[in-house]
């Protein structure tokens, strides 16, 4: 598995991030700990979680009159 970068994740929807998270978690479960595949999956996992956290902290836009 290749590393999924934060730049790639910035343009994905919330649903895409959720799907990628599931894919990466599956890859982690199949990879041998310490292997290059496992390390790449762990880096991707950190990037996905960082992007999800950044989106949760962003203020929600309000409509007119609120």
N, CA, C and O atoms as a CHARMM CRD file, in Angstrom:
* protein
*
  264
    1    1 UNK  N      0.84100  -1.17400   0.00000 PROA 1      0.00000
    2    1 UNK  CA     0.00000   0.00000   0.00000 PROA 1      0.00000
    3    1 UNK  C      0.88900   1.24200   0.00000 PROA 1      0.00000
    4    1 UNK  O      1.90600   1.30300   0.69000 PROA 1      0.00000
    5    2 UNK  N      0.47600   2.22300  -0.79100 PROA 2      0.00000
    6    2 UNK  CA     1.21400   3.48300  -0.81100 PROA 2      0.00000
    7    2 UNK  C      0.62800   4.42100   0.23700 PROA 2      0.00000
    8    2 UNK  O     -0.50500   4.23500   0.68100 PROA 2      0.00000
    9    3 UNK  N      1.39300   5.41700   0.62400 PROA 3      0.00000
   10    3 UNK  CA     0.94300   6.38100   1.61900 PROA 3      0.00000
   11    3 UNK  C     -0.06900   7.33400   0.97800 PROA 3      0.00000
   12    3 UNK  O      0.15500   7.85300  -0.11600 PROA 3      0.00000
   13    4 UNK  N     -1.17000   7.55000   1.66900 PROA 4      0.00000
   14    4 UNK  CA    -2.17700   8.51200   1.23300 PROA 4      0.00000
   15    4 UNK  C     -1.81900   9.84000   1.89800 PROA 4      0.00000
   16    4 UNK  O     -1.82300   9.94900   3.12400 PROA 4      0.00000
   17    5 UNK  N     -1.51500  10.82800   1.09800 PROA 5      0.00000
   18    5 UNK  CA    -1.02300  12.09700   1.62400 PROA 5      0.00000
   19    5 UNK  C     -2.15300  13.01600   2.06300 PROA 5      0.00000
   20    5 UNK  O     -3.30600  12.84400   1.66600 PROA 5      0.00000
   21    6 UNK  N     -1.79800  13.99900   2.89400 PROA 6      0.00000
   22    6 UNK  CA    -2.78600  14.97200   3.35000 PROA 6      0.00000
   23    6 UNK  C     -3.31000  15.81200   2.19500 PROA 6      0.00000
   24    6 UNK  O     -4.46700  16.23300   2.20300 PROA 6      0.00000
   25    7 UNK  N     -2.47100  16.05300   1.21500 PROA 7      0.00000
   26    7 UNK  CA    -2.90800  16.82100   0.05000 PROA 7      0.00000
   27    7 UNK  C     -4.01300  16.07900  -0.69600 PROA 7      0.00000
   28    7 UNK  O     -4.99400  16.68800  -1.12100 PROA 7      0.00000
   29    8 UNK  N     -3.85600  14.77300  -0.85400 PROA 8      0.00000
   30    8 UNK  CA    -4.89600  13.97200  -1.51600 PROA 8      0.00000
   31    8 UNK  C     -6.19400  13.98600  -0.71700 PROA 8      0.00000
   32    8 UNK  O     -7.28300  14.02100  -1.29000 PROA 8      0.00000
   33    9 UNK  N     -6.07400  13.95900   0.59300 PROA 9      0.00000
   34    9 UNK  CA    -7.24800  13.86900   1.45300 PROA 9      0.00000
   35    9 UNK  C     -8.02400  15.17300   1.52700 PROA 9      0.00000
   36    9 UNK  O     -9.22700  15.16700   1.78800 PROA 9      0.00000
   37   10 UNK  N     -7.35000  16.28400   1.29900 PROA 10     0.00000
   38   10 UNK  CA    -7.99600  17.59300   1.41900 PROA 10     0.00000
   39   10 UNK  C     -9.14700  17.75800   0.42800 PROA 10     0.00000
   40   10 UNK  O    -10.07300  18.53000   0.67400 PROA 10     0.00000
   41   11 UNK  N     -9.09100  17.04700  -0.67200 PROA 11     0.00000
   42   11 UNK  CA   -10.10800  17.19200  -1.72400 PROA 11     0.00000
   43   11 UNK  C    -11.16300  16.09300  -1.68200 PROA 11     0.00000
   44   11 UNK  O    -12.02100  16.02000  -2.56200 PROA 11     0.00000
   45   12 UNK  N    -11.10400  15.24900  -0.67400 PROA 12     0.00000
   46   12 UNK  CA   -12.06000  14.14900  -0.55900 PROA 12     0.00000
   47   12 UNK  C    -13.23700  14.53500   0.31900 PROA 12     0.00000
   48   12 UNK  O    -13.11600  15.38800   1.19800 PROA 12     0.00000
   49   13 UNK  N    -14.37500  13.90000   0.07400 PROA 13     0.00000
   50   13 UNK  CA   -15.55800  14.14500   0.89700 PROA 13     0.00000
   51   13 UNK  C    -15.43200  13.36300   2.20600 PROA 13     0.00000
   52   13 UNK  O    -14.55500  12.51400   2.36200 PROA 13     0.00000
   53   14 UNK  N    -16.33000  13.67100   3.13300 PROA 14     0.00000
   54   14 UNK  CA   -16.35400  12.95700   4.40700 PROA 14     0.00000
   55   14 UNK  C    -16.57200  11.46300   4.17100 PROA 14     0.00000
   56   14 UNK  O    -15.98500  10.62900   4.86100 PROA 14     0.00000
   57   15 UNK  N    -17.40200  11.13500   3.21200 PROA 15     0.00000
   58   15 UNK  CA   -17.70300   9.73400   2.92600 PROA 15     0.00000
   59   15 UNK  C    -16.49000   9.02600   2.31500 PROA 15     0.00000
   60   15 UNK  O    -16.24400   7.85100   2.59000 PROA 15     0.00000
   61   16 UNK  N    -15.74600   9.74300   1.49200 PROA 16     0.00000
   62   16 UNK  CA   -14.51200   9.17700   0.94600 PROA 16     0.00000
   63   16 UNK  C    -13.50700   8.91200   2.05900 PROA 16     0.00000
   64   16 UNK  O    -12.83800   7.87900   2.06700 PROA 16     0.00000
   65   17 UNK  N    -13.40300   9.85500   3.00400 PROA 17     0.00000
   66   17 UNK  CA   -12.48200   9.66500   4.12400 PROA 17     0.00000
   67   17 UNK  C    -12.87400   8.44900   4.95100 PROA 17     0.00000
   68   17 UNK  O    -12.01400   7.67500   5.37000 PROA 17     0.00000
   69   18 UNK  N    -14.16400   8.28100   5.18400 PROA 18     0.00000
   70   18 UNK  CA   -14.63600   7.11800   5.94100 PROA 18     0.00000
   71   18 UNK  C    -14.30200   5.81800   5.21600 PROA 18     0.00000
   72   18 UNK  O    -13.88800   4.84300   5.84300 PROA 18     0.00000
   73   19 UNK  N    -14.48200   5.80400   3.90500 PROA 19     0.00000
   74   19 UNK  CA   -14.18000   4.60400   3.11900 PROA 19     0.00000
   75   19 UNK  C    -12.67700   4.31900   3.11900 PROA 19     0.00000
   76   19 UNK  O    -12.26400   3.16700   3.24800 PROA 19     0.00000
   77   20 UNK  N    -11.86400   5.36100   2.97600 PROA 20     0.00000
   78   20 UNK  CA   -10.41300   5.18000   3.01000 PROA 20     0.00000
   79   20 UNK  C     -9.95500   4.70300   4.37700 PROA 20     0.00000
   80   20 UNK  O     -9.04200   3.88300   4.47800 PROA 20     0.00000
   81   21 UNK  N    -10.58500   5.21400   5.43100 PROA 21     0.00000
   82   21 UNK  CA   -10.25100   4.77200   6.78400 PROA 21     0.00000
   83   21 UNK  C    -10.50100   3.27600   6.93500 PROA 21     0.00000
   84   21 UNK  O     -9.66900   2.55900   7.49100 PROA 21     0.00000
   85   22 UNK  N    -11.63600   2.80800   6.44800 PROA 22     0.00000
   86   22 UNK  CA   -11.94900   1.37900   6.51900 PROA 22     0.00000
   87   22 UNK  C    -10.93700   0.55800   5.72500 PROA 22     0.00000
   88   22 UNK  O    -10.50300  -0.50100   6.17800 PROA 22     0.00000
   89   23 UNK  N    -10.56400   1.03800   4.55500 PROA 23     0.00000
   90   23 UNK  CA    -9.57900   0.34000   3.72500 PROA 23     0.00000
   91   23 UNK  C     -8.23000   0.26200   4.42200 PROA 23     0.00000
   92   23 UNK  O     -7.59500  -0.79200   4.43100 PROA 23     0.00000
   93   24 UNK  N     -7.78900   1.36700   5.00500 PROA 24     0.00000
   94   24 UNK  CA    -6.48900   1.39200   5.67500 PROA 24     0.00000
   95   24 UNK  C     -6.49700   0.49600   6.91000 PROA 24     0.00000
   96   24 UNK  O     -5.52500  -0.21300   7.16700 PROA 24     0.00000
   97   25 UNK  N     -7.57700   0.52300   7.66900 PROA 25     0.00000
   98   25 UNK  CA    -7.66000  -0.35500   8.84000 PROA 25     0.00000
   99   25 UNK  C     -7.60600  -1.82300   8.44400 PROA 25     0.00000
  100   25 UNK  O     -6.99900  -2.63600   9.14100 PROA 25     0.00000
  101   26 UNK  N     -8.23500  -2.15900   7.33400 PROA 26     0.00000
  102   26 UNK  CA    -8.16800  -3.53700   6.84400 PROA 26     0.00000
  103   26 UNK  C     -6.74200  -3.89500   6.44700 PROA 26     0.00000
  104   26 UNK  O     -6.26200  -4.98500   6.75600 PROA 26     0.00000
  105   27 UNK  N     -6.06600  -2.97600   5.76200 PROA 27     0.00000
  106   27 UNK  CA    -4.68300  -3.22100   5.34900 PROA 27     0.00000
  107   27 UNK  C     -3.77300  -3.41000   6.56100 PROA 27     0.00000
  108   27 UNK  O     -2.88000  -4.25800   6.54800 PROA 27     0.00000
  109   28 UNK  N     -4.00200  -2.62000   7.60400 PROA 28     0.00000
  110   28 UNK  CA    -3.19500  -2.75000   8.82200 PROA 28     0.00000
  111   28 UNK  C     -3.39800  -4.12200   9.44500 PROA 28     0.00000
  112   28 UNK  O     -2.44700  -4.73500   9.92900 PROA 28     0.00000
  113   29 UNK  N     -4.62800  -4.60200   9.43300 PROA 29     0.00000
  114   29 UNK  CA    -4.90300  -5.90200  10.05500 PROA 29     0.00000
  115   29 UNK  C     -4.26200  -7.05400   9.29200 PROA 29     0.00000
  116   29 UNK  O     -3.93600  -8.08000   9.88900 PROA 29     0.00000
  117   30 UNK  N     -4.07600  -6.90400   7.98500 PROA 30     0.00000
  118   30 UNK  CA    -3.48100  -7.97400   7.19300 PROA 30     0.00000
  119   30 UNK  C     -1.96000  -7.89500   7.11100 PROA 30     0.00000
  120   30 UNK  O     -1.30200  -8.91100   6.88800 PROA 30     0.00000
  121   31 UNK  N     -1.40100  -6.71700   7.28500 PROA 31     0.00000
  122   31 UNK  CA     0.04500  -6.53400   7.12200 PROA 31     0.00000
  123   31 UNK  C      0.77800  -6.99200   8.38500 PROA 31     0.00000
  124   31 UNK  O      0.25500  -6.91500   9.49700 PROA 31     0.00000
  125   32 UNK  N      1.98700  -7.46300   8.17700 PROA 32     0.00000
  126   32 UNK  CA     2.83400  -7.87300   9.29100 PROA 32     0.00000
  127   32 UNK  C      3.39800  -6.61700   9.94800 PROA 32     0.00000
  128   32 UNK  O      3.90200  -5.72500   9.26700 PROA 32     0.00000
  129   33 UNK  N      3.30900  -6.55500  11.28300 PROA 33     0.00000
  130   33 UNK  CA     3.77700  -5.37900  12.00300 PROA 33     0.00000
  131   33 UNK  C      5.25100  -5.12100  11.71600 PROA 33     0.00000
  132   33 UNK  O      6.08500  -6.02200  11.81100 PROA 33     0.00000
  133   34 UNK  N      5.55600  -3.87800  11.36600 PROA 34     0.00000
  134   34 UNK  CA     6.92000  -3.48700  11.06700 PROA 34     0.00000
  135   34 UNK  C      7.28900  -3.57800   9.59900 PROA 34     0.00000
  136   34 UNK  O      8.34900  -3.09700   9.19900 PROA 34     0.00000
  137   35 UNK  N      6.42700  -4.19200   8.78200 PROA 35     0.00000
  138   35 UNK  CA     6.69900  -4.32000   7.35400 PROA 35     0.00000
  139   35 UNK  C      6.48900  -2.96800   6.67000 PROA 35     0.00000
  140   35 UNK  O      5.82000  -2.09600   7.22500 PROA 35     0.00000
  141   36 UNK  N      7.04800  -2.78300   5.47800 PROA 36     0.00000
  142   36 UNK  CA     6.82800  -1.52100   4.76200 PROA 36     0.00000
  143   36 UNK  C      5.35000  -1.23200   4.50400 PROA 36     0.00000
  144   36 UNK  O      4.92500  -0.07900   4.56600 PROA 36     0.00000
  145   37 UNK  N      4.57000  -2.26800   4.21700 PROA 37     0.00000
  146   37 UNK  CA     3.13700  -2.08100   3.98900 PROA 37     0.00000
  147   37 UNK  C      2.44900  -1.58200   5.25700 PROA 37     0.00000
  148   37 UNK  O      1.59000  -0.70100   5.20200 PROA 37     0.00000
  149   38 UNK  N      2.83400  -2.15100   6.39600 PROA 38     0.00000
  150   38 UNK  CA     2.25500  -1.75300   7.67600 PROA 38     0.00000
  151   38 UNK  C      2.62500  -0.30800   7.99400 PROA 38     0.00000
  152   38 UNK  O      1.77700   0.46600   8.43900 PROA 38     0.00000
  153   39 UNK  N      3.87900   0.06000   7.77000 PROA 39     0.00000
  154   39 UNK  CA     4.33300   1.42900   8.03300 PROA 39     0.00000
  155   39 UNK  C      3.61200   2.43500   7.14200 PROA 39     0.00000
  156   39 UNK  O      3.22100   3.50300   7.61200 PROA 39     0.00000
  157   40 UNK  N      3.43300   2.11000   5.87300 PROA 40     0.00000
  158   40 UNK  CA     2.70000   2.99600   4.95900 PROA 40     0.00000
  159   40 UNK  C      1.24300   3.13600   5.39200 PROA 40     0.00000
  160   40 UNK  O      0.68300   4.23200   5.35600 PROA 40     0.00000
  161   41 UNK  N      0.63400   2.03100   5.80000 PROA 41     0.00000
  162   41 UNK  CA    -0.75700   2.06400   6.23900 PROA 41     0.00000
  163   41 UNK  C     -0.89300   2.89800   7.51400 PROA 41     0.00000
  164   41 UNK  O     -1.86300   3.64000   7.66600 PROA 41     0.00000
  165   42 UNK  N      0.06700   2.78100   8.42400 PROA 42     0.00000
  166   42 UNK  CA     0.02100   3.56700   9.65200 PROA 42     0.00000
  167   42 UNK  C      0.17800   5.05800   9.35700 PROA 42     0.00000
  168   42 UNK  O     -0.48500   5.88400   9.98400 PROA 42     0.00000
  169   43 UNK  N      1.04500   5.40900   8.41300 PROA 43     0.00000
  170   43 UNK  CA     1.20800   6.81600   8.02100 PROA 43     0.00000
  171   43 UNK  C     -0.07600   7.32900   7.37400 PROA 43     0.00000
  172   43 UNK  O     -0.49300   8.45800   7.63300 PROA 43     0.00000
  173   44 UNK  N     -0.70000   6.51100   6.53900 PROA 44     0.00000
  174   44 UNK  CA    -1.96300   6.89500   5.90800 PROA 44     0.00000
  175   44 UNK  C     -3.05500   7.07400   6.95700 PROA 44     0.00000
  176   44 UNK  O     -3.85900   8.00100   6.87400 PROA 44     0.00000
  177   45 UNK  N     -3.07900   6.18800   7.93800 PROA 45     0.00000
  178   45 UNK  CA    -4.05600   6.26800   9.01800 PROA 45     0.00000
  179   45 UNK  C     -3.90700   7.58800   9.77600 PROA 45     0.00000
  180   45 UNK  O     -4.89900   8.25600  10.06800 PROA 45     0.00000
  181   46 UNK  N     -2.68400   7.95600  10.08600 PROA 46     0.00000
  182   46 UNK  CA    -2.43600   9.21800  10.78600 PROA 46     0.00000
  183   46 UNK  C     -2.90300  10.40200   9.94000 PROA 46     0.00000
  184   46 UNK  O     -3.49300  11.34600  10.46500 PROA 46     0.00000
  185   47 UNK  N     -2.64400  10.35500   8.64000 PROA 47     0.00000
  186   47 UNK  CA    -3.06600  11.44100   7.75400 PROA 47     0.00000
  187   47 UNK  C     -4.59000  11.55200   7.68300 PROA 47     0.00000
  188   47 UNK  O     -5.13400  12.65600   7.70400 PROA 47     0.00000
  189   48 UNK  N     -5.27300  10.42100   7.59900 PROA 48     0.00000
  190   48 UNK  CA    -6.73500  10.42000   7.53500 PROA 48     0.00000
  191   48 UNK  C     -7.31900  10.97600   8.83100 PROA 48     0.00000
  192   48 UNK  O     -8.22300  11.81200   8.80400 PROA 48     0.00000
  193   49 UNK  N     -6.80200  10.51300   9.95600 PROA 49     0.00000
  194   49 UNK  CA    -7.31800  10.99700  11.24900 PROA 49     0.00000
  195   49 UNK  C     -7.04600  12.48800  11.42800 PROA 49     0.00000
  196   49 UNK  O     -7.87000  13.20600  11.99400 PROA 49     0.00000
  197   50 UNK  N     -5.91100  12.94900  10.95500 PROA 50     0.00000
  198   50 UNK  CA    -5.59300  14.37500  11.04100 PROA 50     0.00000
  199   50 UNK  C     -6.59000  15.18800  10.21100 PROA 50     0.00000
  200   50 UNK  O     -7.08100  16.22200  10.66500 PROA 50     0.00000
  201   51 UNK  N     -6.88300  14.72700   9.01800 PROA 51     0.00000
  202   51 UNK  CA    -7.83100  15.43700   8.15200 PROA 51     0.00000
  203   51 UNK  C     -9.23300  15.43000   8.76600 PROA 51     0.00000
  204   51 UNK  O     -9.92600  16.44700   8.73500 PROA 51     0.00000
  205   52 UNK  N     -9.65000  14.30000   9.31900 PROA 52     0.00000
  206   52 UNK  CA   -10.96600  14.23800   9.95300 PROA 52     0.00000
  207   52 UNK  C    -11.03700  15.18500  11.15200 PROA 52     0.00000
  208   52 UNK  O    -12.04800  15.86200  11.34200 PROA 52     0.00000
  209   53 UNK  N     -9.99900  15.24000  11.94400 PROA 53     0.00000
  210   53 UNK  CA    -9.97300  16.11600  13.10900 PROA 53     0.00000
  211   53 UNK  C    -10.00900  17.58300  12.68200 PROA 53     0.00000
  212   53 UNK  O    -10.70200  18.39300  13.29900 PROA 53     0.00000
  213   54 UNK  N     -9.27100  17.92300  11.63700 PROA 54     0.00000
  214   54 UNK  CA    -9.25100  19.30100  11.15200 PROA 54     0.00000
  215   54 UNK  C    -10.63300  19.72800  10.67600 PROA 54     0.00000
  216   54 UNK  O    -11.03700  20.87300  10.87900 PROA 54     0.00000
  217   55 UNK  N    -11.34400  18.82700  10.05400 PROA 55     0.00000
  218   55 UNK  CA   -12.69000  19.16700   9.57900 PROA 55     0.00000
  219   55 UNK  C    -13.67500  19.30600  10.73000 PROA 55     0.00000
  220   55 UNK  O    -14.60100  20.11400  10.66000 PROA 55     0.00000
  221   56 UNK  N    -13.48400  18.53000  11.78300 PROA 56     0.00000
  222   56 UNK  CA   -14.38500  18.61500  12.93600 PROA 56     0.00000
  223   56 UNK  C    -14.17100  19.89200  13.72700 PROA 56     0.00000
  224   56 UNK  O    -15.09100  20.34200  14.41000 PROA 56     0.00000
  225   57 UNK  N    -12.99100  20.49200  13.65900 PROA 57     0.00000
  226   57 UNK  CA   -12.68900  21.71400  14.38000 PROA 57     0.00000
  227   57 UNK  C    -13.11400  22.97000  13.63100 PROA 57     0.00000
  228   57 UNK  O    -13.27600  24.03300  14.23100 PROA 57     0.00000
  229   58 UNK  N    -13.29500  22.84600  12.32100 PROA 58     0.00000
  230   58 UNK  CA   -13.64800  24.00400  11.51000 PROA 58     0.00000
  231   58 UNK  C    -15.04900  24.48200  11.85900 PROA 58     0.00000
  232   58 UNK  O    -15.95900  23.66300  11.98900 PROA 58     0.00000
  233   59 UNK  N    -15.24600  25.79300  12.01400 PROA 59     0.00000
  234   59 UNK  CA   -16.59700  26.29200  12.31900 PROA 59     0.00000
  235   59 UNK  C    -17.53200  26.04800  11.14500 PROA 59     0.00000
  236   59 UNK  O    -17.13700  26.13400   9.98200 PROA 59     0.00000
  237   60 UNK  N    -18.75600  25.74700  11.47100 PROA 60     0.00000
  238   60 UNK  CA   -19.76200  25.50500  10.43700 PROA 60     0.00000
  239   60 UNK  C    -20.28400  26.84800   9.92800 PROA 60     0.00000
  240   60 UNK  O    -20.53500  27.76100  10.71400 PROA 60     0.00000
  241   61 UNK  N    -20.44200  26.95800   8.62700 PROA 61     0.00000
  242   61 UNK  CA   -20.98100  28.21700   8.09500 PROA 61     0.00000
  243   61 UNK  C    -22.44900  28.37800   8.48100 PROA 61     0.00000
  244   61 UNK  O    -23.21100  27.41200   8.52100 PROA 61     0.00000
  245   62 UNK  N    -22.81500  29.59500   8.75600 PROA 62     0.00000
  246   62 UNK  CA   -24.20500  29.88700   9.12500 PROA 62     0.00000
  247   62 UNK  C    -24.88100  30.61500   7.98900 PROA 62     0.00000
  248   62 UNK  O    -24.25000  31.37700   7.25600 PROA 62     0.00000
  249   63 UNK  N    -26.14700  30.37900   7.85300 PROA 63     0.00000
  250   63 UNK  CA   -26.92100  31.02400   6.80900 PROA 63     0.00000
  251   63 UNK  C    -27.28100  32.45500   7.20200 PROA 63     0.00000
  252   63 UNK  O    -26.98600  32.89100   8.31500 PROA 63     0.00000
  253   64 UNK  N    -27.90600  33.16600   6.30300 PROA 64     0.00000
  254   64 UNK  CA   -28.28600  34.54500   6.58900 PROA 64     0.00000
  255   64 UNK  C    -29.32200  34.61500   7.71900 PROA 64     0.00000
  256   64 UNK  O    -30.21400  33.77300   7.81100 PROA 64     0.00000
  257   65 UNK  N    -29.18700  35.61700   8.56100 PROA 65     0.00000
  258   65 UNK  CA   -30.14800  35.82300   9.63700 PROA 65     0.00000
  259   65 UNK  C    -29.85600  35.04200  10.89400 PROA 65     0.00000
  260   65 UNK  O    -30.66500  35.06500  11.82100 PROA 65     0.00000
  261   66 UNK  N    -28.73400  34.35200  10.96400 PROA 66     0.00000
  262   66 UNK  CA   -28.42500  33.56500  12.18000 PROA 66     0.00000
  263   66 UNK  C    -27.36100  34.22300  12.98600 PROA 66     0.00000
  264   66 UNK  O    -26.97300  33.70900  14.03500 PROA 66     0.00000
